[in-house]
Amino acid sequence: MKQRRALRKPINDDSVERVAPKRPYVLVTDAGHENPPFKRLDQPTGFLMDRISIRGGKILNGSIQISGAKNAALPLMIASLLTAKTLILRNVPRLADVNLLLRILRNHGVDMMVEGKRAKQDESVGETIHLSARSIVDTTAPYELVSRMRASFWVLGPLLARCSEAKVSLPGGCAIGTRPVDLHLMALEQLGANIEIEGGYVVARAPKGLRGNRIVFPKVSVGATHNALMASTLARGETIIENAAREPEISDVAECLNKMGARVSGIGSSTLQIQGVEELGGADHMVLADRIETGTYAMAAAITGGDVLLKGARADHLDAMLLALRQAGVKVEADGSGLRISRNGNRLYPINIDTLPYPGFPTDLQAQLMALMTMADGVSTIRETIFENRFMHVQELARLGADIALAGDTAHVRGVDKLMGAQVMATDLRASVSLVIAGLAAEGETVLHRVYHLDRGFETLEAKLQACGASVERLTAG
Ligand code: EPZ
């Protein structure tokens, strides 16, 4: 994987790479992207060239409805492969990744129906999708599709459990790290699968079906937990998954699986017990609120010194993030309707954070927190412990005037008095939105290129920000 690098100019210590304002830097290559450009099913011409223009300095005030979580919706959709009956998913966000996964599932034989809008239906509520995998017509997930979205690799476990075989392309690396799949394969092998790698594909077979076993993950992995959990629901006997990821999205999937007739216990803990069943049925399930979208708009409200109600947000899924905001001097109030975030003129204090698996501070909010800390009163330390290459936003934030020094897995962010608008480039989903956050606080115009990254994971971002008074506009090419 090629990387982009700033000119190295150590400051205090040789291990420190400083990316500071006004220092020249070169872009050697494109940093790559998790998701190569693709034509969405409903994609307008010129979609890939869209940009977002932000005129900073507006204080955000108002309310934002939080969408269904992308990272729950994707595995929930994949769970439809486990049953011949219909799985109804509500509050599914309208996202490019959801569209792509629908296409991938259709390739396996899943019939789908999106419920039409009802009169007076709230636009901010996501879609209701009916998924029916009456018969699986193809157990191969091809490179062309899997390489566009890593989560599609998670079809491996369900296909194998239901059809006793599956052939799924290896997803490859991406902009934020190498992202191996060894833990996924180890888990399925523990369940009795025979796995071979042939021509860039994982070929998994279990002619006699999967059988329950004890799976001990040496490292916490969200995707490997999803894969093992879904596969084990149809395995014979009991499966125990130890050191399972505890992200709320895993619990949401486990609860949906139980509605489908699975027998999963220990939900929300790091030990999941699954009693395998012969078959699963249909279910009707509401996708949980997106905690990463919530955190993102919380940082946006905080950086502008605004006052925003995040409707439907789940404060109980965001303890580490809310603690960080409070330490930074941001006011956080939670009630039954959501979360209110305000910083009426208070100063922003610097903070020190390590990203960690849930319930720790999420890596998916690291870039957004960094954007916020660019304007704090002092030096913040942000350590990324989940992915080895998730600092691509640093150089782009520097284009806006941020003062950030990188030392290995740690970013030292020295707050500046002001950011200045500039042309910046999105490199992955969360990095992109960190640039939007910084742009909201920057003086003048910030133009974000490669907006397709944002469309993968943020539903109607411009409209949500505009409704709170932000000057954000999509510039559509072609
Ligand atoms: C999920 O990715 C999320 N994706 C990511 O969100 C999120 O950043 C990540 O979990 C961590 O929270 C979805 O839910 C669709 P992991 P996943 O397996 O499952 C290593 C976003 O922006 N690892 O928990 O792929 C891996 O390299 C995305 O929405 C292995 O070593 O992440 C990483 O260092 C980006 N071997 C760590 O584990 C494996 O077999 C955690 O990765 C699998 C993972």
XYZ file of C-alpha atoms and ligand atoms in Angstrom:
522
model
C 0.000 0.000 0.000
C 1.339 3.359 -0.956
C 1.297 6.178 1.485
C 1.440 9.901 1.418
C 4.053 11.520 3.602
C 4.904 14.969 4.787
C 8.451 16.196 4.438
C 10.098 14.958 7.575
C 11.390 17.725 9.755
C 11.940 16.519 13.285
C 11.487 19.002 16.066
C 12.549 18.038 19.576
C 13.277 14.437 18.932
C 14.176 12.343 15.929
C 11.151 10.104 16.236
C 8.768 12.990 15.804
C 7.327 13.869 12.450
C 5.816 17.325 12.607
C 3.066 18.426 10.314
C 2.701 22.100 11.040
C 1.033 25.015 9.337
C 2.929 26.876 6.631
C 5.517 24.068 6.301
C 5.773 22.854 2.716
C 4.921 19.240 2.085
C 4.643 16.999 -0.907
C 2.034 14.482 -1.755
C 4.029 11.589 -3.090
C 1.060 9.417 -3.974
C -2.569 8.993 -3.338
C -3.093 7.509 0.110
C -5.551 5.046 -1.318
C -9.022 4.549 -0.025
C -10.921 1.870 1.772
C -13.393 1.836 -1.007
C -12.309 2.447 -4.582
C -14.613 4.678 -6.579
C -17.631 2.799 -7.768
C -20.823 3.631 -9.511
C -23.685 3.504 -7.079
C -26.911 1.943 -8.285
C -28.586 5.330 -8.189
C -25.450 7.313 -8.753
C -25.755 10.491 -10.773
C -23.177 11.310 -13.438
C -20.239 13.152 -11.970
C -20.874 11.728 -8.499
C -17.238 10.868 -8.022
C -16.206 14.438 -8.691
C -18.591 16.008 -6.179
C -17.076 18.371 -3.650
C -18.403 19.945 -0.501
C -17.924 23.618 0.164
C -18.005 24.816 3.773
C -17.974 28.452 4.790
C -16.749 28.295 8.363
C -17.511 30.438 11.356
C -21.218 29.698 11.754
C -22.255 28.563 15.234
C -24.340 25.378 15.087
C -27.674 25.636 16.834
C -30.653 23.339 16.495
C -31.305 19.628 16.389
C -30.113 16.676 14.317
C -31.862 13.318 14.033
C -29.312 10.521 14.408
C -29.546 7.838 11.713
C -29.392 4.085 12.028
C -25.849 2.795 12.526
C -24.027 1.837 9.341
C -21.876 -0.649 11.247
C -24.943 -2.414 12.610
C -27.017 -2.214 9.425
C -24.337 -3.963 7.338
C -23.973 -7.126 9.481
C -27.746 -7.179 10.092
C -28.294 -7.252 6.343
C -25.724 -10.028 6.047
C -27.601 -12.018 8.714
C -30.443 -12.361 6.194
C -28.296 -15.035 4.475
C -28.846 -17.309 7.480
C -32.550 -17.846 6.886
C -35.010 -18.691 4.116
C -37.546 -16.422 5.819
C -37.886 -12.654 5.542
C -35.802 -10.358 7.695
C -37.307 -6.883 7.992
C -34.852 -4.176 8.974
C -36.088 -0.720 9.959
C -34.191 2.539 10.266
C -31.605 1.446 7.678
C -29.537 4.519 6.737
C -29.491 5.625 3.091
C -25.797 5.151 2.387
C -23.569 4.102 -0.485
C -22.287 1.146 1.577
C -25.836 -0.085 2.150
C -26.551 0.125 -1.593
C -23.394 -1.778 -2.393
C -24.176 -4.504 0.137
C -27.682 -4.864 -1.303
C -26.037 -5.494 -4.654
C -23.705 -8.087 -3.121
C -26.578 -9.866 -1.362
C -28.656 -9.873 -4.546
C -25.777 -11.701 -6.190
C -26.195 -14.492 -3.611
C -29.920 -14.704 -4.353
C -31.400 -12.418 -1.711
C -34.692 -10.832 -2.800
C -35.199 -7.363 -1.458
C -37.931 -4.849 -1.150
C -37.605 -1.323 0.119
C -40.860 -0.035 1.646
C -42.175 3.069 -0.062
C -42.522 6.287 1.855
C -45.793 6.710 3.715
C -47.679 9.986 3.823
C -46.277 12.257 6.567
C -43.411 9.823 7.161
C -40.499 11.558 8.826
C -37.750 11.924 6.199
C -35.117 11.582 8.884
C -36.135 8.030 9.738
C -34.215 5.471 7.703
C -35.600 2.987 5.225
C -37.381 -0.277 5.915
C -35.882 -3.107 3.914
C -37.266 -6.638 3.540
C -34.590 -9.242 2.769
C -35.502 -12.809 1.782
C -32.845 -15.388 1.013
C -35.274 -18.188 0.123
C -32.490 -19.990 -1.688
C -28.839 -19.108 -2.026
C -28.087 -19.159 -5.746
C -24.374 -18.379 -5.560
C -21.969 -18.947 -2.657
C -19.188 -16.908 -4.264
C -18.556 -13.287 -3.316
C -16.362 -11.945 -6.109
C -13.336 -9.705 -5.845
C -15.033 -6.916 -7.815
C -17.593 -6.505 -5.040
C -15.711 -7.486 -1.864
C -12.766 -5.205 -2.708
C -15.140 -2.233 -2.580
C -16.256 -2.790 0.987
C -14.484 -4.833 3.630
C -17.595 -5.669 5.613
C -18.853 -7.733 2.688
C -16.212 -10.315 3.670
C -18.527 -11.097 6.595
C -20.831 -13.044 4.249
C -18.303 -15.873 4.636
C -19.588 -17.212 7.975
C -23.323 -17.093 7.162
C -22.876 -18.617 3.681
C -20.729 -21.400 5.084
C -23.171 -22.100 7.919
C -26.187 -22.207 5.623
C -24.698 -23.863 2.503
C -21.664 -25.749 3.908
C -19.418 -23.930 1.459
C -18.448 -20.421 0.512
C -15.886 -18.742 -1.684
C -15.206 -15.141 -0.764
C -12.529 -12.854 -2.124
C -9.869 -11.699 0.329
C -10.632 -8.040 0.943
C -7.033 -6.767 0.817
C -5.570 -3.806 2.665
C -7.008 -0.327 2.739
C -6.155 3.241 3.528
C -6.265 2.824 7.320
C -4.159 -0.325 7.621
C -3.371 -3.811 6.386
C -6.454 -5.291 8.042
C -5.816 -9.043 7.891
C -8.584 -11.658 8.187
C -6.651 -14.362 10.066
C -8.977 -14.152 13.086
C -12.056 -14.684 10.907
C -10.468 -17.780 9.375
C -9.253 -19.112 12.725
C -12.758 -18.843 14.156
C -14.379 -20.665 11.246
C -11.706 -23.381 11.402
C -12.529 -23.843 15.083
C -16.113 -24.443 13.982
C -14.879 -27.264 11.752
C -14.440 -25.511 8.408
C -11.701 -26.520 6.054
C -10.180 -23.354 4.651
C -7.923 -22.869 1.678
C -6.722 -19.761 -0.090
C -7.023 -20.129 -3.857
C -6.290 -17.321 -6.297
C -7.004 -14.554 -3.803
C -10.167 -16.244 -2.545
C -10.966 -17.862 0.774
C -12.554 -21.202 -0.030
C -14.305 -22.603 3.032
C -15.976 -26.013 3.180
C -17.783 -27.890 5.934
C -19.471 -30.790 4.138
C -20.851 -32.206 7.385
C -21.909 -28.803 8.656
C -20.299 -26.638 11.322
C -19.978 -27.863 14.908
C -19.870 -25.749 18.032
C -16.539 -25.152 19.750
C -14.630 -22.780 21.997
C -13.178 -19.833 20.099
C -10.660 -17.669 21.937
C -9.715 -14.532 20.071
C -6.143 -13.409 20.834
C -7.152 -9.878 19.854
C -10.496 -8.111 19.835
C -11.966 -7.944 16.339
C -15.406 -6.595 15.507
C -15.606 -8.314 12.124
C -14.275 -11.679 13.308
C -16.769 -11.628 16.191
C -19.621 -10.941 13.733
C -18.462 -13.750 11.449
C -18.051 -16.283 14.285
C -21.329 -15.285 15.934
C -23.398 -15.562 12.777
C -21.803 -18.851 11.708
C -22.200 -20.474 15.128
C -25.967 -19.851 15.289
C -26.386 -22.740 12.823
C -23.525 -24.922 14.111
C -24.309 -28.172 15.925
C -24.013 -27.831 19.708
C -22.561 -25.060 21.820
C -20.069 -22.379 20.825
C -18.302 -20.142 23.318
C -16.629 -17.036 21.914
C -14.080 -15.570 24.319
C -12.549 -12.115 24.047
C -15.430 -11.204 21.752
C -15.781 -7.592 20.677
C -18.382 -5.809 22.820
C -19.351 -3.023 20.433
C -23.065 -2.124 20.642
C -23.386 -3.086 16.961
C -22.459 -6.688 17.890
C -25.138 -6.705 20.577
C -27.655 -5.326 18.080
C -26.878 -8.172 15.687
C -27.015 -10.758 18.496
C -30.418 -9.462 19.578
C -31.712 -9.641 16.031
C -30.350 -13.194 15.698
C -32.258 -14.159 18.844
C -35.439 -12.702 17.328
C -34.734 -14.983 14.364
C -34.662 -17.980 16.711
C -30.965 -18.140 17.564
C -29.881 -18.861 21.130
C -27.194 -16.331 21.986
C -26.453 -15.358 25.577
C -23.813 -13.181 27.207
C -24.814 -10.349 24.874
C -22.811 -7.214 25.620
C -20.063 -9.130 27.421
C -16.744 -10.423 26.090
C -17.945 -14.036 26.332
C -20.761 -15.044 24.015
C -22.452 -18.440 24.334
C -24.357 -19.755 21.366
C -26.477 -22.899 21.311
C -26.730 -23.870 17.654
C -30.188 -24.396 16.122
C -31.320 -26.305 12.990
C -32.629 -23.245 11.227
C -33.453 -19.606 11.756
C -36.681 -17.791 10.954
C -37.647 -14.262 10.020
C -37.659 -11.212 12.270
C -38.489 -7.535 12.395
C -35.696 -5.424 13.790
C -34.904 -1.740 14.215
C -31.278 -0.740 13.569
C -29.792 1.027 16.601
C -28.740 4.693 16.519
C -25.326 5.432 15.063
C -22.938 6.247 17.916
C -20.204 7.356 15.517
C -22.511 9.772 13.722
C -23.598 11.014 17.156
C -20.006 11.598 18.226
C -19.248 13.324 14.947
C -22.036 15.889 15.277
C -21.173 16.342 18.954
C -17.647 17.401 17.932
C -19.097 19.649 15.205
C -21.335 21.394 17.736
C -18.438 21.698 20.174
C -15.914 23.139 17.716
C -18.310 25.912 16.654
C -19.249 26.692 20.249
C -22.867 25.859 19.491
C -25.795 24.143 21.139
C -27.223 21.089 19.381
C -29.696 18.389 20.368
C -28.812 14.996 18.874
C -32.193 13.321 18.689
C -32.337 9.590 19.241
C -28.657 9.434 20.302
C -27.730 6.711 22.785
C -25.578 8.269 25.495
C -25.088 4.835 27.064
C -23.068 3.778 23.985
C -20.736 6.746 24.181
C -19.354 6.893 27.723
C -15.705 7.271 26.698
C -16.458 9.947 24.110
C -18.731 11.915 26.424
C -16.116 11.814 29.178
C -13.563 13.181 26.699
C -15.925 15.999 25.694
C -16.622 16.897 29.309
C -12.887 16.964 30.034
C -12.527 19.293 27.064
C -14.998 21.701 28.653
C -18.032 20.805 26.554
C -21.411 20.549 28.254
C -23.160 17.220 27.757
C -26.738 16.582 28.874
C -28.508 13.291 28.223
C -32.214 12.656 28.502
C -34.719 10.237 27.042
C -34.865 12.054 23.705
C -31.129 12.142 23.058
C -28.066 14.194 23.848
C -27.627 17.926 24.079
C -24.127 19.213 23.373
C -23.210 22.833 24.064
C -20.159 25.020 24.522
C -21.416 28.522 24.857
C -18.221 30.504 24.654
C -16.271 28.262 27.073
C -12.661 27.551 26.245
C -11.670 24.125 24.937
C -9.239 22.208 27.129
C -6.698 19.758 25.671
C -7.138 16.068 26.450
C -5.187 12.800 26.225
C -6.857 9.789 24.638
C -5.954 6.265 23.473
C -8.325 4.592 21.027
C -9.453 1.189 22.317
C -12.040 -1.492 21.612
C -15.471 -0.764 23.102
C -16.121 0.496 25.761
C -12.924 2.498 25.167
C -12.671 5.564 22.968
C -13.576 4.457 19.413
C -11.034 4.603 16.629
C -13.903 5.711 14.385
C -14.032 9.010 16.322
C -10.287 9.588 16.539
C -10.066 11.856 13.484
C -13.074 13.915 14.586
C -11.642 14.375 18.090
C -8.365 15.461 16.543
C -10.190 18.102 14.499
C -11.768 19.412 17.703
C -8.460 19.449 19.567
C -6.812 21.554 16.844
C -8.578 24.489 18.511
C -8.004 23.538 22.156
C -6.022 25.679 24.541
C -2.852 23.554 24.808
C -1.393 20.252 23.596
C -3.550 17.115 23.311
C -2.192 13.615 22.866
C -4.110 11.153 20.729
C -2.818 7.586 20.440
C -4.256 5.262 17.801
C -3.978 1.664 19.000
C -6.405 -0.118 16.640
C -5.190 0.659 13.118
C -1.580 1.304 12.167
C -2.235 3.894 9.480
C -5.165 5.956 10.585
C -3.597 9.392 10.552
C -4.109 10.449 6.944
C -6.263 13.336 8.083
C -3.262 14.881 9.860
C -1.768 16.316 6.706
C -5.109 17.575 5.490
C -5.854 19.224 8.861
C -2.448 20.858 8.558
C -3.623 22.447 5.299
C -6.244 24.229 7.368
C -3.591 25.496 9.777
C -3.609 22.753 12.414
C -0.370 22.133 14.296
C 0.079 18.376 14.719
C 3.231 16.370 15.363
C 3.212 12.635 14.704
C 5.388 10.211 16.672
C 4.616 6.629 15.702
C 1.119 5.808 16.889
C 0.695 9.121 18.704
C -0.372 12.550 17.507
C 0.499 15.619 19.555
C -2.023 18.297 18.689
C -1.105 21.823 19.665
C -4.224 23.992 19.609
C -4.138 27.050 17.352
C -6.096 30.300 17.640
C -7.721 29.885 14.274
C -7.984 27.577 11.284
C -8.103 28.928 7.740
C -10.192 27.437 4.923
C -8.360 25.518 2.184
C -8.816 22.786 -0.423
C -8.595 19.395 1.301
C -8.956 15.806 0.228
C -10.928 13.033 1.861
C -8.935 9.822 2.315
C -11.385 7.615 4.181
C -14.780 7.945 5.739
C -13.930 9.229 9.209
C -10.940 11.274 8.043
C -13.248 13.052 5.590
C -15.716 14.088 8.217
C -12.940 15.361 10.481
C -12.141 17.828 7.691
C -15.781 18.916 7.613
C -15.625 19.538 11.380
C -12.452 21.587 11.053
C -13.935 23.418 8.041
C -16.930 24.471 10.135
C -14.583 26.336 12.462
C -12.136 27.620 9.829
C -12.237 31.165 8.517
C -13.262 31.380 4.876
C -14.064 28.536 2.504
C -12.956 24.920 2.826
C -13.540 22.683 -0.191
C -13.535 18.953 0.466
C -12.699 16.726 -2.490
C -13.532 13.014 -2.908
C -16.863 13.272 -1.214
C -17.759 9.686 -2.097
C -16.011 8.645 1.121
C -18.510 10.672 3.140
C -21.469 9.250 1.248
C -20.432 5.775 2.387
C -21.253 6.531 5.996
C -23.072 9.828 6.621
C -26.707 10.128 5.643
C -27.705 13.602 4.362
C -24.741 15.237 6.060
C -25.150 18.607 4.360
C -28.869 18.839 5.172
C -28.300 17.938 8.827
C -25.598 20.586 9.229
C -27.522 23.207 7.221
C -30.525 22.744 9.501
C -28.318 23.897 12.388
C -27.146 26.976 10.543
C -23.953 25.717 8.906
C -23.042 26.989 5.467
C -22.363 23.669 3.741
C -23.063 23.015 0.096
C -22.468 20.133 -2.276
C -20.862 21.174 -5.539
C -22.009 18.568 -8.026
C -19.856 17.980 -11.057
C -21.118 16.961 -14.457
C -14.943 -2.621 12.231
O -13.977 -2.983 11.273
C -15.639 -1.390 11.704
N -16.277 -1.698 10.427
C -14.638 -0.264 11.543
O -15.328 0.890 11.141
C -13.980 0.008 12.907
O -12.979 0.993 12.733
C -13.352 -1.276 13.447
O -14.353 -2.329 13.495
C -12.782 -1.108 14.843
O -13.773 -0.644 15.707
C -17.547 -2.102 10.426
O -18.167 -2.333 11.444
C -18.190 -2.290 9.084
P -11.563 -5.123 13.522
P -13.253 -4.414 11.365
O -11.570 -6.498 12.959
O -14.214 -5.394 11.885
C -7.011 -6.464 13.478
C -15.708 2.765 9.777
O -15.108 3.837 9.574
N -7.460 -7.727 12.886
O -12.208 -4.901 14.841
O -12.622 -4.666 10.063
C -7.204 -5.269 12.545
O -6.165 -5.171 11.606
C -14.975 1.459 9.859
O -16.946 2.695 9.887
C -6.560 -8.746 12.747
O -5.382 -8.627 13.099
O -12.135 -4.091 12.459
C -7.256 -4.124 13.514
O -5.955 -3.765 13.871
C -13.553 1.538 9.473
N -6.982 -9.922 12.181
C -7.946 -4.737 14.726
O -7.822 -6.157 14.581
C -8.278 -10.092 11.783
O -8.600 -11.190 11.283
C -9.411 -4.402 14.866
O -10.054 -4.629 13.605
C -9.196 -9.045 11.950
C -8.768 -7.864 12.515
